[in-house]
Coordinates of C-alpha atoms in Angstrom, one line a residue:
X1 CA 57.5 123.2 87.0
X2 CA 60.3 121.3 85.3
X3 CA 62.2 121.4 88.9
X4 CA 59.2 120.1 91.1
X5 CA 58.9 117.4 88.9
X6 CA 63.0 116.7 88.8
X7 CA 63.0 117.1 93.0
X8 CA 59.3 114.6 93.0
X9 CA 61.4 111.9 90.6
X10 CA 64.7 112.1 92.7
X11 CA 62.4 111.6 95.9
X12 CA 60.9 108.8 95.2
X13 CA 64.4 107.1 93.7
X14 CA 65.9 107.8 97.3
X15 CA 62.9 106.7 99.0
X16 CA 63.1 103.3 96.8
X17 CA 66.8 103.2 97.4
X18 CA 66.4 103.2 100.9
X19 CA 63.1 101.5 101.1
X20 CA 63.0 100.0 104.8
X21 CA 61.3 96.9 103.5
X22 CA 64.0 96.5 101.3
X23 CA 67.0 96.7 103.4
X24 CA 65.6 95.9 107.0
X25 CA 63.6 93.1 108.8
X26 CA 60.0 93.3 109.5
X27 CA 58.6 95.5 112.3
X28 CA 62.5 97.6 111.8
X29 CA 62.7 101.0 111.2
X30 CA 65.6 103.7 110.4
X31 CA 64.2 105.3 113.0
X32 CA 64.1 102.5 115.4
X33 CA 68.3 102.6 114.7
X34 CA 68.4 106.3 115.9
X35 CA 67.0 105.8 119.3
X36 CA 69.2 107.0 122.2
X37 CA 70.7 104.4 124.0
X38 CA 71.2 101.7 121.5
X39 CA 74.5 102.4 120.8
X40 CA 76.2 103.6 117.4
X41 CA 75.0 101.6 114.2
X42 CA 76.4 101.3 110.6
X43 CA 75.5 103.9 108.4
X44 CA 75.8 104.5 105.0
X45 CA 77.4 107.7 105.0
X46 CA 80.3 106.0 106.3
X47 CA 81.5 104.5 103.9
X48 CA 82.4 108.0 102.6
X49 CA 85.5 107.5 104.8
X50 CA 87.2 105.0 102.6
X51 CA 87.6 107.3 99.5
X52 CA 90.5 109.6 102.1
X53 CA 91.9 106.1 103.5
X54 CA 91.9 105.1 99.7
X55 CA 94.2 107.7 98.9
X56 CA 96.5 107.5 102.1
X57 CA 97.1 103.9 101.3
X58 CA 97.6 104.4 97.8
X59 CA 100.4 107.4 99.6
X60 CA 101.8 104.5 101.7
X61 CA 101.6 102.1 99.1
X62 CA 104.2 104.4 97.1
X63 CA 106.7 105.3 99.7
X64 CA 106.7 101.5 100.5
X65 CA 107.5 100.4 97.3
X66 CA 110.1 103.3 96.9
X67 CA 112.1 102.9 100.1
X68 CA 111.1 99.2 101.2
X69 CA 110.0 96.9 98.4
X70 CA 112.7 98.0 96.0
X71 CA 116.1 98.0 98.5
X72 CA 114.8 94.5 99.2
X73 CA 114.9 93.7 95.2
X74 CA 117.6 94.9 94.9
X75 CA 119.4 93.2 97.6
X76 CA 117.8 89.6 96.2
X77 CA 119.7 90.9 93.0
X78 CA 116.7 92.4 91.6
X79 CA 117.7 94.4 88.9
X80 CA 115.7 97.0 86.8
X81 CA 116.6 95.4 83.3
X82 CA 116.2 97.7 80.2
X83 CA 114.9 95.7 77.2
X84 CA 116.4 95.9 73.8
X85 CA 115.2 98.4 72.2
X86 CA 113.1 97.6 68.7
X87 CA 114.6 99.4 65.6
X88 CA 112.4 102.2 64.8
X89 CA 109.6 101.8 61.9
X90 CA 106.5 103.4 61.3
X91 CA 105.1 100.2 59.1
X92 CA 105.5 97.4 61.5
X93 CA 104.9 99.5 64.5
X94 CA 101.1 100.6 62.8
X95 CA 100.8 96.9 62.6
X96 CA 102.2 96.3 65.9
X97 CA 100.2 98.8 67.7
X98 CA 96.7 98.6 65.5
X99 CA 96.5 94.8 63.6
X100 CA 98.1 92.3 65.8
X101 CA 101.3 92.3 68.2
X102 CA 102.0 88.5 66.5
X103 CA 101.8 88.1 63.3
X104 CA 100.9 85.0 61.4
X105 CA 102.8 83.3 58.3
X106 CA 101.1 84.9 55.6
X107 CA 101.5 88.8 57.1
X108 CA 104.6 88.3 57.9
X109 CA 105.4 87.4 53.7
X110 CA 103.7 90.5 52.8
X111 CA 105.8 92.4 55.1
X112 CA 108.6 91.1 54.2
X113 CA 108.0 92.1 50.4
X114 CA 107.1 95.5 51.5
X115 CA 110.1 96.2 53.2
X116 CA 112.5 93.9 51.9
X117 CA 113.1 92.3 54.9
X118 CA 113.7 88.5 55.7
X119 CA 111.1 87.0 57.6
X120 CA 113.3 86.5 60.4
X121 CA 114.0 90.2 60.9
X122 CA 110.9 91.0 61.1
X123 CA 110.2 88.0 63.7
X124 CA 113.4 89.4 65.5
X125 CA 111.7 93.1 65.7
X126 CA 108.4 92.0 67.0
X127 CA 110.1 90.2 69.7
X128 CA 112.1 92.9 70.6
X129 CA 108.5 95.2 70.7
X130 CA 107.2 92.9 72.5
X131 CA 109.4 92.9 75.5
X132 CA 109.6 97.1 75.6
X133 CA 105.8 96.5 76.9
X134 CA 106.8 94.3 79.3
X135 CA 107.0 95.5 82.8
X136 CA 110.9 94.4 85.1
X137 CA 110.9 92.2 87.5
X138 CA 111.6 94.9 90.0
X139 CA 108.5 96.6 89.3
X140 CA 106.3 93.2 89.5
X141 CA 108.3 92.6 93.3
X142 CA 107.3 96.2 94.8
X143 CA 103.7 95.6 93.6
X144 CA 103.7 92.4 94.9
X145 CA 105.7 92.9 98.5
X146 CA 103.3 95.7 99.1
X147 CA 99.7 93.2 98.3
X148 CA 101.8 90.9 100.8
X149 CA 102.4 93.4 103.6
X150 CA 99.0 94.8 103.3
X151 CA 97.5 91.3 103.0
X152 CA 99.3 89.7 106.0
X153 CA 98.6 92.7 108.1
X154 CA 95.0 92.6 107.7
X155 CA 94.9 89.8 108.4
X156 CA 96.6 89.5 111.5
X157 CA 94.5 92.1 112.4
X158 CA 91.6 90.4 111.6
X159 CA 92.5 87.1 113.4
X160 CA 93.0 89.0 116.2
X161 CA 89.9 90.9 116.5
X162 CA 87.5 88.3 116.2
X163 CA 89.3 86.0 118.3
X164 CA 87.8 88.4 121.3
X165 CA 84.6 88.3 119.3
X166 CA 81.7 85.7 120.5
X167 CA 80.8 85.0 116.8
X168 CA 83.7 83.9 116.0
X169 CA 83.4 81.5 118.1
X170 CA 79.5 80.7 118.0
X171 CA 78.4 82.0 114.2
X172 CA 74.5 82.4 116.0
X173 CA 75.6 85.6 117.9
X174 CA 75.9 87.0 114.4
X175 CA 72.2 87.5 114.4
X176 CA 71.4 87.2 118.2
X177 CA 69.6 91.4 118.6
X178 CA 70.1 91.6 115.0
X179 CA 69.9 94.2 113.8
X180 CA 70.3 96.3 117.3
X181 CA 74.1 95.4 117.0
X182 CA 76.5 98.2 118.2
X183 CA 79.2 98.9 115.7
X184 CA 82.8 99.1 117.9
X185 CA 85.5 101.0 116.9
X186 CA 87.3 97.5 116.0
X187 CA 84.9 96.6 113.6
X188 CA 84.7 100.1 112.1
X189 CA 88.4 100.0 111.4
X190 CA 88.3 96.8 110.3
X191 CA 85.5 97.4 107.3
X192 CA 86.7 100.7 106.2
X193 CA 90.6 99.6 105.8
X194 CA 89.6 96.7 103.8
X195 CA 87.1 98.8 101.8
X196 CA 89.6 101.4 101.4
X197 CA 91.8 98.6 100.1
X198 CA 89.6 97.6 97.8
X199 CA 89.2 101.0 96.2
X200 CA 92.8 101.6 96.2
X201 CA 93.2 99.0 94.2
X202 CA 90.4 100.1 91.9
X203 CA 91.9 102.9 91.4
X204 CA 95.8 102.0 90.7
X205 CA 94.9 99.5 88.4
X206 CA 95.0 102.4 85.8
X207 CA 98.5 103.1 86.5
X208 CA 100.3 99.6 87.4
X209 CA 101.3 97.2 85.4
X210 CA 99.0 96.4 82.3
X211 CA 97.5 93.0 82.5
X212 CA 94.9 91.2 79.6
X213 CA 93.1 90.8 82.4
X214 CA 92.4 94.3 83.3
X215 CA 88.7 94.0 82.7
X216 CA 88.2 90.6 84.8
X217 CA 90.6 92.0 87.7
X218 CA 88.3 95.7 87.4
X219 CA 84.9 93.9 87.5
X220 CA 86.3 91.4 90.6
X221 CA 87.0 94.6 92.5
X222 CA 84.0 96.3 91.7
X223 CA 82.1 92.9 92.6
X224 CA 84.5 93.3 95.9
X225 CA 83.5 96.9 97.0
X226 CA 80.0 96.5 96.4
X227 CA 79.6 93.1 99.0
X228 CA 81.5 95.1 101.7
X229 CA 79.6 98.2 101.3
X230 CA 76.4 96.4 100.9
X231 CA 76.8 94.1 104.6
X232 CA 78.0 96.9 106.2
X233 CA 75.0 99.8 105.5
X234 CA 73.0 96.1 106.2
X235 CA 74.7 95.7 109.7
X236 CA 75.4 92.5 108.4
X237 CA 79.1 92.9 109.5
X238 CA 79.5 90.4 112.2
X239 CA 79.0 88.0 109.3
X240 CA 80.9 90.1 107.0
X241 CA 84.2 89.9 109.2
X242 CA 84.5 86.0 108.6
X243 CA 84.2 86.6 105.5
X244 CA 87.1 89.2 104.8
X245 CA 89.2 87.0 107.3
X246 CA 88.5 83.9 105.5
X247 CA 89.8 85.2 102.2
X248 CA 92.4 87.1 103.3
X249 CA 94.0 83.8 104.9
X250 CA 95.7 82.7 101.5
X251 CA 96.2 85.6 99.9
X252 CA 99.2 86.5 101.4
X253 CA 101.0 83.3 100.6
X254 CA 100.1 83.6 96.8
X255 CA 101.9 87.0 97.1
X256 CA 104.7 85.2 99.0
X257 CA 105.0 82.5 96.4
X258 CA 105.6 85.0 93.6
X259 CA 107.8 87.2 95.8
X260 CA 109.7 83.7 95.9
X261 CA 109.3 83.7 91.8
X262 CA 110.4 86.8 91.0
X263 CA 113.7 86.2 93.5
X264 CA 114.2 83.0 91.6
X265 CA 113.8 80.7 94.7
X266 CA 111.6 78.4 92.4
X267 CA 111.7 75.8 95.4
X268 CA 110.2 78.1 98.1
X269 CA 108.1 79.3 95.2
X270 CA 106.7 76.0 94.2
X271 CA 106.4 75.0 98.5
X272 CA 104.5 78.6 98.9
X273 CA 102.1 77.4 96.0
X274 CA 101.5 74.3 96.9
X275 CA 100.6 75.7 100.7
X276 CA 98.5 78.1 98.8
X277 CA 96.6 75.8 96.8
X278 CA 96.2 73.8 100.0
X279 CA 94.6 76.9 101.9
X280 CA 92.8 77.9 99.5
X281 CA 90.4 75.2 98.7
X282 CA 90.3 73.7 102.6
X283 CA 88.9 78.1 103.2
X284 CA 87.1 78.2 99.6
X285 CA 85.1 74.4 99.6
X286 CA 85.3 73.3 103.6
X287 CA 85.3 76.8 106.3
X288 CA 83.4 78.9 103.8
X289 CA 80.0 76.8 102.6
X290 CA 79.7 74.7 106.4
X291 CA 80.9 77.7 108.3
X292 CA 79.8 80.8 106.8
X293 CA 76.8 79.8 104.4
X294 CA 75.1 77.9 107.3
X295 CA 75.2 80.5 109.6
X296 CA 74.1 83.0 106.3
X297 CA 71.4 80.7 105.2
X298 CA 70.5 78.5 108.2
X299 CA 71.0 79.9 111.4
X300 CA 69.7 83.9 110.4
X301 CA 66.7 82.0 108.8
X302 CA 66.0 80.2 112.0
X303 CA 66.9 83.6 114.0
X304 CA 65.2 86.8 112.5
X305 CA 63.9 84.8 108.8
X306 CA 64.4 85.9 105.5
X307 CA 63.3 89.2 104.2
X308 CA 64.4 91.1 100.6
X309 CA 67.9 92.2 101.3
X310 CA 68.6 88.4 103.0
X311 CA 67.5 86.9 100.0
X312 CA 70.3 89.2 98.3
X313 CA 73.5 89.1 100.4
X314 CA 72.7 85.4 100.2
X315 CA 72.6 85.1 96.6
X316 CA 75.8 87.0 96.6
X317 CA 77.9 84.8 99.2
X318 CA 76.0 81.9 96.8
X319 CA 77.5 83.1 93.7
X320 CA 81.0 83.8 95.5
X321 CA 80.7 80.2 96.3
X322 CA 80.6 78.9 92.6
X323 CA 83.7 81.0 91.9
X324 CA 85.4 79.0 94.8
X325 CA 84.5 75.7 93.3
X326 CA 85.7 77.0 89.7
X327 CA 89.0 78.6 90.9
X328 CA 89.8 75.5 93.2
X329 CA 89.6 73.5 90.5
X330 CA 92.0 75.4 88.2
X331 CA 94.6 75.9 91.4
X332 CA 94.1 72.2 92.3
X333 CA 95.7 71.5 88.3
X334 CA 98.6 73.9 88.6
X335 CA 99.6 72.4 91.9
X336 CA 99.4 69.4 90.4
X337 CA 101.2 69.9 87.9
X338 CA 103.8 72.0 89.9
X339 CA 104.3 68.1 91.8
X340 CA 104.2 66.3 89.1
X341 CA 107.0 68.4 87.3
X342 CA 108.9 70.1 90.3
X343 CA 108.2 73.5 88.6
X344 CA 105.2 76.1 88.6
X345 CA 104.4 77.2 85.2
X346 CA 104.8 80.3 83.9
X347 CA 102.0 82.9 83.4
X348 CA 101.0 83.9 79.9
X349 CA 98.3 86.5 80.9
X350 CA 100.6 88.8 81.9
X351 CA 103.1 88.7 79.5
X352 CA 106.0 88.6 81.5
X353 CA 108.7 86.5 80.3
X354 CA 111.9 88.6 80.0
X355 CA 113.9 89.2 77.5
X356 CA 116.1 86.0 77.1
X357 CA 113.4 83.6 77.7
X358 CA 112.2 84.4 74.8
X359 CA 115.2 85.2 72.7
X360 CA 116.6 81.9 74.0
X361 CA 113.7 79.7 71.9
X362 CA 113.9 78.7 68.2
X363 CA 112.0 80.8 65.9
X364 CA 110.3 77.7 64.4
X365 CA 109.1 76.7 68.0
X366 CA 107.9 80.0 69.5
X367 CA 104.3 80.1 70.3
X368 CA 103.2 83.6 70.6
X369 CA 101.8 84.4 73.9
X370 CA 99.5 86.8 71.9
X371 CA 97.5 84.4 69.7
X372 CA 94.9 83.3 72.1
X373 CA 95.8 79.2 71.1
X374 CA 96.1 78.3 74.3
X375 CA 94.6 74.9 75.6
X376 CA 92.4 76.4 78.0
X377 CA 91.2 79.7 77.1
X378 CA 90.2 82.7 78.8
X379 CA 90.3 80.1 82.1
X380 CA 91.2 82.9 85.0
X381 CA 91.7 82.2 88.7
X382 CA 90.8 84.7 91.5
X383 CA 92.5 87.2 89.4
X384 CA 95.8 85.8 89.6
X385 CA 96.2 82.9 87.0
X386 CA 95.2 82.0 83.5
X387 CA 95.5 79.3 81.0
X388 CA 96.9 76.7 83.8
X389 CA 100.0 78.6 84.0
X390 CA 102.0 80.3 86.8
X391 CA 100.8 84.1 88.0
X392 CA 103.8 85.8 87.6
X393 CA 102.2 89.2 87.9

């Protein structure tokens, strides 16, 4: 009895998870999709595909870093830096480790009375703690020359395959037969590479280089997979491919520009910015809301009209847009700034100032990068920088 009624309750979930006036137009059926002679359609079991790609990436991603990324380091002069290591005690480290990793005036008195050390020392030792967390440069470059390869790749690829494509040159074809659209081998390939991406990152982000950010960064990917994976079980993937092409058109160069950073080409790092920043926001506030919304919005209203999983992807690409405005905003200040000074700021989010930078700074003028007093908060752009300051991942 307990089982019928298990099987009854998981039938009806899948029938409402793949309700048909949920997730197709009027008049469409799943069946109507399986007819012989319409050609191959999306469907969701594909996206199955991506979790093997995921790992084969993640396989490539490795060797690249090992026997690509890393000679390349280390011919810029790259080096993998061992920090100083702190001296060992079990008091500050409980503190460091459970309490605070900074902290203020009046612990550091009570610590001092408890161990008998000057204030200084014990300034001296959480300074030296601090910078056993953080990651070396060399690391930083390999994860970032392999987001650049990857990046730039697909989107070469991408260019390329819609430039032979007739919506990307007329955005109404997107919906023309909608949603009797064939799915070509190019498109398939496209999708499932950048979804595998997507999870790839998802899933290394447990293993690379901590970030406060982790959270925000986990979420965006999460945010990321589900959009694809939605558009494409939708066939909305005509629509979908100017989308991934349209973000991936800046991403390399922000990749490029801390490449540049970490190689200590702060010119070609602050140019790469700059032409970053300039992308970005002419993609983000221009090609993305009179391009892509009005052929979302306008044009599929005007084509096959709204119906419940329209009024979704929409609110989606809606939301995404409000990001855009929010991120351009913060890029627009750091490039900005980056002018105004001749010099892109360095990221605190990361915590990824060597060594010597901070060694180098006074004691009485050290601001902790852990105390959260920063003049703009938890202020985070695309993932990549915080707190106006440089993304020196």
């Amino acid at each position: 009895m307990a089982t019928a009624v298990v099987a009854g309750a998981l039938g009806l979930l899948w029938d409402w998870l793949w309700s048909e006036s949920f997730w197709l137009p009027q008049n469409v059926s799943w069946a109507d999709l399986e007819r012989p002679g319409l050609g191959s359609f999306p469907r969701a079991r594909h996206v199955l595909s991506a979790f093997p790609l995921a790992a084969g990436i993640f396989s490539v991603r490795l060797l690249f870093e090992r026997f690509i990324a890393k000679p390349c380091a280390i011919h810029l002069g790259i080096q993998e830096s061992v920090p100083h290591q702190a001296q060992p005690n079990a008091i500050l480290e409980k503190v460091y480790t459970s309490i605070t990793k900074c902290p203020d005036g009046k612990r550091l008195e009570g610590l001092s009375k408890q161990l008998d050390w000057d204030v200084r020392k014990i300034q001296g030792w959480f300074r030296h703690r601090r910078n056993q967390d953080k990651p070396p440069t060399l690391t930083k470059f390999c994860e970032s020359m392999w987001r650049f390869t990857f990046y730039l790749c697909i989107f070469c690829y991408g260019i390329r395959f819609l430039w032979s494509s007739p919506w990307f040159w007329d955005t109404r074809q997107c919906w023309h037969s909608y949603p009797y659209q064939p799915l070509t081998s190019g498109l398939y390939y496209y999708y499932i590479m950048e979804l595998a991406f997507y999870w790839s990152l998802m899933f290394s982000q447990f293993i690379d280089i901590k970030r406060k950010d982790f959270l925000i960064m986990f979420v965006h990917h999460l945010a990321t997979i589900g959009l694809i994976t939605f558009s494409y079980i939708n066939n909305m993937v005509r629509v979908g491919t100017l989308v991934m092409c349209l973000h991936d058109s800046s991403d390399f160069l922000l990749e490029a520009a801390k490449l540049a950073n970490y190689a200590k080409y702060q010119r070609l790092c602050d140019t790469l910015f700059v032409v970053f920043s300039v992308i970005f926001v002419i993609t983000r506030l221009g090609i993305y809301p009179f391009w892509v919304l009005n052929t979302t919005l306008f044009e599929s209203w005007e084509i096959i009209g709204p119906y419940s999983s329209w009024w979704l992807f929409n609110g989606l690409l809606l939301i995404l847009q409000v990001l855009h405005v929010v991120w351009s905003y913060l890029i627009a200040q750091i490039a900005c700034k980056a002018l105004v000074r001749g010099k892109v700021s360095k990221d605190d989010r990361s915590d990824v100032e060597s060594s010597s930078e901070e060694e180098d700074v006074p004691a009485g003028n050290r601001k902790c990068p852990y105390d959260g007093s920063s003049s703009n908060g938890a202020n985070q752009v695309n993932g990549h920088m915080r707190n106006n300051c440089w993304a020196e991942e």
